[in-house]
Short mmCIF file of C-alpha atoms in Angstrom, two decimals:
data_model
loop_
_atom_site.label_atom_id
_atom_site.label_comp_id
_atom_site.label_asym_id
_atom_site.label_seq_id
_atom_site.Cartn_x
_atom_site.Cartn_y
_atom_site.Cartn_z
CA UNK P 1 11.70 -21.48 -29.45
CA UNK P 2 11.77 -24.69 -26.84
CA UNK P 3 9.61 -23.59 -24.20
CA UNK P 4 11.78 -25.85 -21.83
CA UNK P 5 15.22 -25.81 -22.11
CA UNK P 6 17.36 -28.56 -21.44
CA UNK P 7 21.11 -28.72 -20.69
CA UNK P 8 23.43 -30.65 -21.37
CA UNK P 9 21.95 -32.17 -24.42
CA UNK P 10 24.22 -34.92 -24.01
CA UNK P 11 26.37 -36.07 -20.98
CA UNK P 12 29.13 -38.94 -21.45
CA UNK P 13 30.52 -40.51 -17.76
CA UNK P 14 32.26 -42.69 -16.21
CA UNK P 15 30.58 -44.85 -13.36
CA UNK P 16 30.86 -43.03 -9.86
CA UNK P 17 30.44 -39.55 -11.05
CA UNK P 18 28.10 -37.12 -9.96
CA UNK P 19 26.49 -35.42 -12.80
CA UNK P 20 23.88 -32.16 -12.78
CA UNK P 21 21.01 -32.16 -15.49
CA UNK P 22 19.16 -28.50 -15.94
CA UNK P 23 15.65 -27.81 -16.74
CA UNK P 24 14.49 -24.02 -17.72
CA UNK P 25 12.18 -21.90 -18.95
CA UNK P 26 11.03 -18.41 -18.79
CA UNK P 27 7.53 -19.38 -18.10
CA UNK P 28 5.78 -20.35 -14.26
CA UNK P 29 4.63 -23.59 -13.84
CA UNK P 30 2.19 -25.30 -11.45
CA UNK P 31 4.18 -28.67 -11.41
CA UNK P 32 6.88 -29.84 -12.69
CA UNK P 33 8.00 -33.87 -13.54
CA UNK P 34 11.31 -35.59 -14.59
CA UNK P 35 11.02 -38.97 -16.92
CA UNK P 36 13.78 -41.07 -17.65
CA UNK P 37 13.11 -43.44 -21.00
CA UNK P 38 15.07 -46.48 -21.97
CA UNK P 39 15.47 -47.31 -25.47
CA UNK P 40 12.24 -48.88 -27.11
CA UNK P 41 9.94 -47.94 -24.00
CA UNK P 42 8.09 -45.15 -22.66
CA UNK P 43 8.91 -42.19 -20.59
CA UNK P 44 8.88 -43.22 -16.69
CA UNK P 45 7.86 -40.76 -14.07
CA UNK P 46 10.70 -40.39 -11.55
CA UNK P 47 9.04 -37.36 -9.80
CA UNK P 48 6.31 -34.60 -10.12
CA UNK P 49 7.66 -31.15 -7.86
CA UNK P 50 5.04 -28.67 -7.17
CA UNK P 51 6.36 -26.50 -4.65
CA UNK P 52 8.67 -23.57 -5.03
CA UNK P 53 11.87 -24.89 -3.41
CA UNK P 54 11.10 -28.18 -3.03
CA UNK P 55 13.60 -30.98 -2.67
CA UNK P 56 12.88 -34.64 -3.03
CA UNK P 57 15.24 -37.33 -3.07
CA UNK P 58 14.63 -40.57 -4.82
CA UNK P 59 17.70 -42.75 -3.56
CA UNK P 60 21.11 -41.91 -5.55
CA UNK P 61 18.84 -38.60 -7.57
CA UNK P 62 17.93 -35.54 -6.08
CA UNK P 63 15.25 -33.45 -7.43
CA UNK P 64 14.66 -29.42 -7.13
CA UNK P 65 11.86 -26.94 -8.30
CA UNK P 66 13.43 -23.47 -8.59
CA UNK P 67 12.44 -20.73 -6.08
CA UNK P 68 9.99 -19.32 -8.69
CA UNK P 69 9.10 -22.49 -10.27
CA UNK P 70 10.41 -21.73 -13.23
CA UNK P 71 13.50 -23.84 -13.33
CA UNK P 72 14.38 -27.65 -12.05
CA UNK P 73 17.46 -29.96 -11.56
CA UNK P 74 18.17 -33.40 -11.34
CA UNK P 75 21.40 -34.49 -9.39
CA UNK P 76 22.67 -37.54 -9.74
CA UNK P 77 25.23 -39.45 -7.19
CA UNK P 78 28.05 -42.11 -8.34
CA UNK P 79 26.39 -42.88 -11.12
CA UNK P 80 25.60 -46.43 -12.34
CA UNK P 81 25.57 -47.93 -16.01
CA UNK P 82 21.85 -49.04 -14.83
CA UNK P 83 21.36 -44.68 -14.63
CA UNK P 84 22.05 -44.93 -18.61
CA UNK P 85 19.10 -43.67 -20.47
CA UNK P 86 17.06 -40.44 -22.20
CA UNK P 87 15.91 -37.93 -19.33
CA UNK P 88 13.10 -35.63 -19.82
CA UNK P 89 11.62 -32.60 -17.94
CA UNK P 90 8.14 -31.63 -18.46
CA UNK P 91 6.43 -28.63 -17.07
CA UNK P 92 2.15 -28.44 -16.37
CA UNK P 93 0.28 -25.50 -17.02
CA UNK P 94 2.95 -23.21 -18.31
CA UNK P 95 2.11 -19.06 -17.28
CA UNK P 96 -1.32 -20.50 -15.86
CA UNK P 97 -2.71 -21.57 -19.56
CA UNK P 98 -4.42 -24.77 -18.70
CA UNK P 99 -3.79 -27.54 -16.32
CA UNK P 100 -2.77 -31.03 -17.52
CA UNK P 101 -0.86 -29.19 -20.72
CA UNK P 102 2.49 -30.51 -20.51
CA UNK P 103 5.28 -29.93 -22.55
CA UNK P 104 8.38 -31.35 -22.92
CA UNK P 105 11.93 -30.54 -22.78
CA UNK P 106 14.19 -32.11 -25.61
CA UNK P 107 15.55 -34.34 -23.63
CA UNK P 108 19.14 -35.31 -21.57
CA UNK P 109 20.87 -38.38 -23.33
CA UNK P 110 23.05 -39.87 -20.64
CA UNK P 111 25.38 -42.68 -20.40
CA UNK P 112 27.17 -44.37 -17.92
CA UNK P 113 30.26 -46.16 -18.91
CA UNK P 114 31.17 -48.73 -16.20
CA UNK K 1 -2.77 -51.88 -11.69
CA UNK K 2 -2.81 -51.80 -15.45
CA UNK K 3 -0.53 -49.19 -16.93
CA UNK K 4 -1.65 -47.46 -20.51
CA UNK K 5 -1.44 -49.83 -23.27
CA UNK K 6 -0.92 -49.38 -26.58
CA UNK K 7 -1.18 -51.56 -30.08
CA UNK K 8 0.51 -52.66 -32.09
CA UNK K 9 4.45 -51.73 -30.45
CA UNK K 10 5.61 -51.81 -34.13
CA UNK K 11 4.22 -50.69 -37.62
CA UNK K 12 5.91 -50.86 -40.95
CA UNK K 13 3.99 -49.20 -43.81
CA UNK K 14 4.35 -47.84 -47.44
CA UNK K 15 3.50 -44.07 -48.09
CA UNK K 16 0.61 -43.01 -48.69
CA UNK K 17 -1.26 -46.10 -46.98
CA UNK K 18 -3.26 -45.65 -43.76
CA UNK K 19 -2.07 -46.57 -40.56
CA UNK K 20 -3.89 -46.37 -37.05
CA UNK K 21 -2.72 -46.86 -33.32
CA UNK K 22 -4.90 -47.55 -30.47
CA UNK K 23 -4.33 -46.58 -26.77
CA UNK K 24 -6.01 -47.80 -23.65
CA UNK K 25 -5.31 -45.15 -20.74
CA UNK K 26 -5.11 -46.38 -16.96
CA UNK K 27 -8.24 -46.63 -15.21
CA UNK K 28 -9.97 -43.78 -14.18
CA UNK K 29 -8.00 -40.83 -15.93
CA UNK K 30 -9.83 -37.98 -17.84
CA UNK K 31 -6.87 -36.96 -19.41
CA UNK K 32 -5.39 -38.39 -22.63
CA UNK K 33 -2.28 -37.07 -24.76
CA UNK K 34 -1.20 -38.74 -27.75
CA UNK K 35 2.75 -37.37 -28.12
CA UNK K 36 5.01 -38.06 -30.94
CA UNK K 37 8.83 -38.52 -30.63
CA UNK K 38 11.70 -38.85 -32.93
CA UNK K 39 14.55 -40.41 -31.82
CA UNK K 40 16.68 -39.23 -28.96
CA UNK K 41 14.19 -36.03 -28.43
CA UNK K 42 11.74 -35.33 -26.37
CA UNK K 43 8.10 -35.88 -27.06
CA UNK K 44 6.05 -33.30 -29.04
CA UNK K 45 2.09 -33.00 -28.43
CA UNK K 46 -0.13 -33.91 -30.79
CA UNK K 47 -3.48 -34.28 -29.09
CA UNK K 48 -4.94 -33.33 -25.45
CA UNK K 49 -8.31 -34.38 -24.49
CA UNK K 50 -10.03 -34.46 -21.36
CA UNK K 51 -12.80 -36.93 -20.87
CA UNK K 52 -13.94 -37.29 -24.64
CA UNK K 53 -13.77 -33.74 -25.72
CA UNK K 54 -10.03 -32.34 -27.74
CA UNK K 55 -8.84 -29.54 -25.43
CA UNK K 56 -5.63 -28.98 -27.33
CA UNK K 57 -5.19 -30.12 -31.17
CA UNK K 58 -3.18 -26.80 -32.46
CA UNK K 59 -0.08 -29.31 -33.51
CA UNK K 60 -2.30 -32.25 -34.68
CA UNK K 61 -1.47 -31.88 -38.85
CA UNK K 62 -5.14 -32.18 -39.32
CA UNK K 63 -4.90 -32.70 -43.17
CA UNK K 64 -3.39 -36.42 -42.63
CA UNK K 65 -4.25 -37.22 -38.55
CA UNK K 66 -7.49 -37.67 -36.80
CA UNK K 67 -8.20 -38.76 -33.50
CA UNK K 68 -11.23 -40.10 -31.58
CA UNK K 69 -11.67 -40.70 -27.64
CA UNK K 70 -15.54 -41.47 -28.61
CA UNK K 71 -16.76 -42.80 -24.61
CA UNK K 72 -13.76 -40.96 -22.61
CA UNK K 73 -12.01 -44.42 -22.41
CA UNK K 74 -9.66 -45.46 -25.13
CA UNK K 75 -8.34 -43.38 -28.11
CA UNK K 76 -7.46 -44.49 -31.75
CA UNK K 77 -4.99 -42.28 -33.87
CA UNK K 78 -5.38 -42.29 -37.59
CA UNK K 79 -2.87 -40.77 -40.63
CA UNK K 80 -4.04 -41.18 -44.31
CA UNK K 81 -2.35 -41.09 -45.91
CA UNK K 82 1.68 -42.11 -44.04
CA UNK K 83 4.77 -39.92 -45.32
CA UNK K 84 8.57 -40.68 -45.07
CA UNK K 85 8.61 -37.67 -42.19
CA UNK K 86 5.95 -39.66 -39.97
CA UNK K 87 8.49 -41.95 -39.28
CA UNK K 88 8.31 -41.96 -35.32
CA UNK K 89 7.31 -43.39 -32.12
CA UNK K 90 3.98 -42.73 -31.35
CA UNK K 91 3.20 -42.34 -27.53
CA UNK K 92 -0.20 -42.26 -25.48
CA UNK K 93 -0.28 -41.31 -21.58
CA UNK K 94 -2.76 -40.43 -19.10
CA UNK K 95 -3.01 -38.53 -16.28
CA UNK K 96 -5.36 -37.19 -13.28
CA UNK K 97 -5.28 -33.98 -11.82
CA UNK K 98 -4.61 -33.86 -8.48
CA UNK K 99 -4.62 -30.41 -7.28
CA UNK K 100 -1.90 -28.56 -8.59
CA UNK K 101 0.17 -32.02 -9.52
CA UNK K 102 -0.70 -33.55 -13.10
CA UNK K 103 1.71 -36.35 -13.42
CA UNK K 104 1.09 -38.55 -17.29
CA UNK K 105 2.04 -42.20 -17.58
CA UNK K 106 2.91 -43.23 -20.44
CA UNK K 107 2.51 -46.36 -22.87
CA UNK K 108 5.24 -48.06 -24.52
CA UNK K 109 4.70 -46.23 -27.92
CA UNK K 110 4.15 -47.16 -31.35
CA UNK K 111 7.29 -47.37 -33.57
CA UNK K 112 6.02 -46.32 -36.97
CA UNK K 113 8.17 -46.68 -39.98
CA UNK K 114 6.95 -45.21 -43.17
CA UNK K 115 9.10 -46.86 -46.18
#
C-alpha cells in the first residue's frame, strides 16, 4: 500500500493548459515538499508546505497543503514544454513517527507538447 | 554553495561483482538518505541516518547492501554481490531540520546497470 498517493500517474498536454497534480494520504504530516526531476538528474525541491492551508505560489505553479495536512496539490498555469518532467510529492514525519523520514509518492510523469 | 555530490554518475557491472557509490552531502546537514529509483517512479528509501548513526534501515536488503557514514560527513553504499533487479538509479540527499520543515536535496544519482 503507497503511503502517498499520486494522481494522475501520467498527464499528456498541450502547451497553455492548466493542469492539477494530487498528492494523498491517509496519514498527518508535519511538512510536506513537491520535486520535479528531469531525465538523468535528481529530484529538485520546488517547495516544502508546513502549514495546514497554506498556499504558496512559485510563478506559473501554485502549491497547497490540505486543511488537515494530509493531502497537497500542485496547479500548474499555461503550461510550457520547459514544465515537461517527473513530479514527486514527499511527505516528513508521517502520523508523528520521526522527523526527517520522508517518503515518496510514485511520481506524476508530465509532458508538455508545444 | 556546493550541492550533494555523488560518484561515479554511471556504473555498468556483471552480476554477482561488487559495486559501491559514494555521496558527499551539502555542508552542514545531519541528515543523509540514500534512495533508490527505477525508472519513471518515485524514489524508495533505502537508508536514513542522522549524523553517523542508521535511524532507518528496515528496506536496506541487508544480505547484499551495506552502508557507512563513518565521521557524519560522506556516505559510501556497497552491494556484493550486483543482481539483474539492482538495476537502478541510486540517489543520495541531505537535509536539515528546521523546525517542523525537513526539505532533502538531492544528488544527481548513480545509474547502475547490472548486465
Amino acid at each position: 500500500t503507497q503511503l502517498l498517493e499520486q494522481s494522475p500517474q501520467f498527464l499528456s498536454i498541450q502547451e497553455g493548459e492548466n493542469l492539477t497534480v494530487y498528492c494523498n494520504s491517509s496519514s498527518v504530516f508535519s511538512s510536506l515538499q513537491w520535486y520535479r526531476q528531469e531525465p538523468g538528474e535528481g529530484p529538485v525541491l520546488l517547495v516544502t508546505v508546513v502549514t495546514g492551508g497554506e498556499v504558496k505560489k512559485l510563478k506559473r505553479l501554485t502549491f497547497q497543503f490540505g486543511d488537515a495536512r494530509k493531502d497537497s496539490s500542485l496547479h500548474i498555469t499555461a503550461a510550457q514544454p520547459g514544465d515537461t518532467g517527473l513530479y514527486l510529492c514527499a511527505g516528513d514525519n508521517a502520523g508523528g513517527t520521526s522527523y526527517g523520514k520522508l517518503t515518496f509518492g510514485q511520481g506524476t510523469i508530465l509532458t508538455v507538447h508545444p | 554553495e556546493a550541492g550533494v555530490v555523488q560518484s561515479p554518475r554511471y556504473k555498468i557491472i556483471e552480476k554477482k561483482q561488487p559495486v559501491a557509490f559514494w555521496c558527499n552531502p551539502i555542508s552542514g546537514h545531519n541528515t543523509l538518505y540514500w534512495y533508490r529509483q527505477n525508472l519513471g517512479q518515485g524514489p524508495e528509501l533505502l537508508i536514513r541516518y542522522e549524523n553517523e548513526e542508521a535511524v532507518d534501515d528496515s528496506q536496506l536488503p541487508k544480505d547484499r547492501f551495506s552502508a557507512e557514514r563513518l565521521k557524519g560527513v560522506d556516505s559510501t553504499l556497497k552491494i556484493q554481490p550486483a543482481e539483474l533487479g539492482d538495476s537502478a538509479v541510486y540517489l543520495c540527499a541531505s537535509s536539515l531540520r528546521t523546525g517542523a520543515r525537513s526539505s532533502a536535496f538531492f544528488g544527481q544519482g548513480t545509474r547502475l546497470t547490472v548486465v
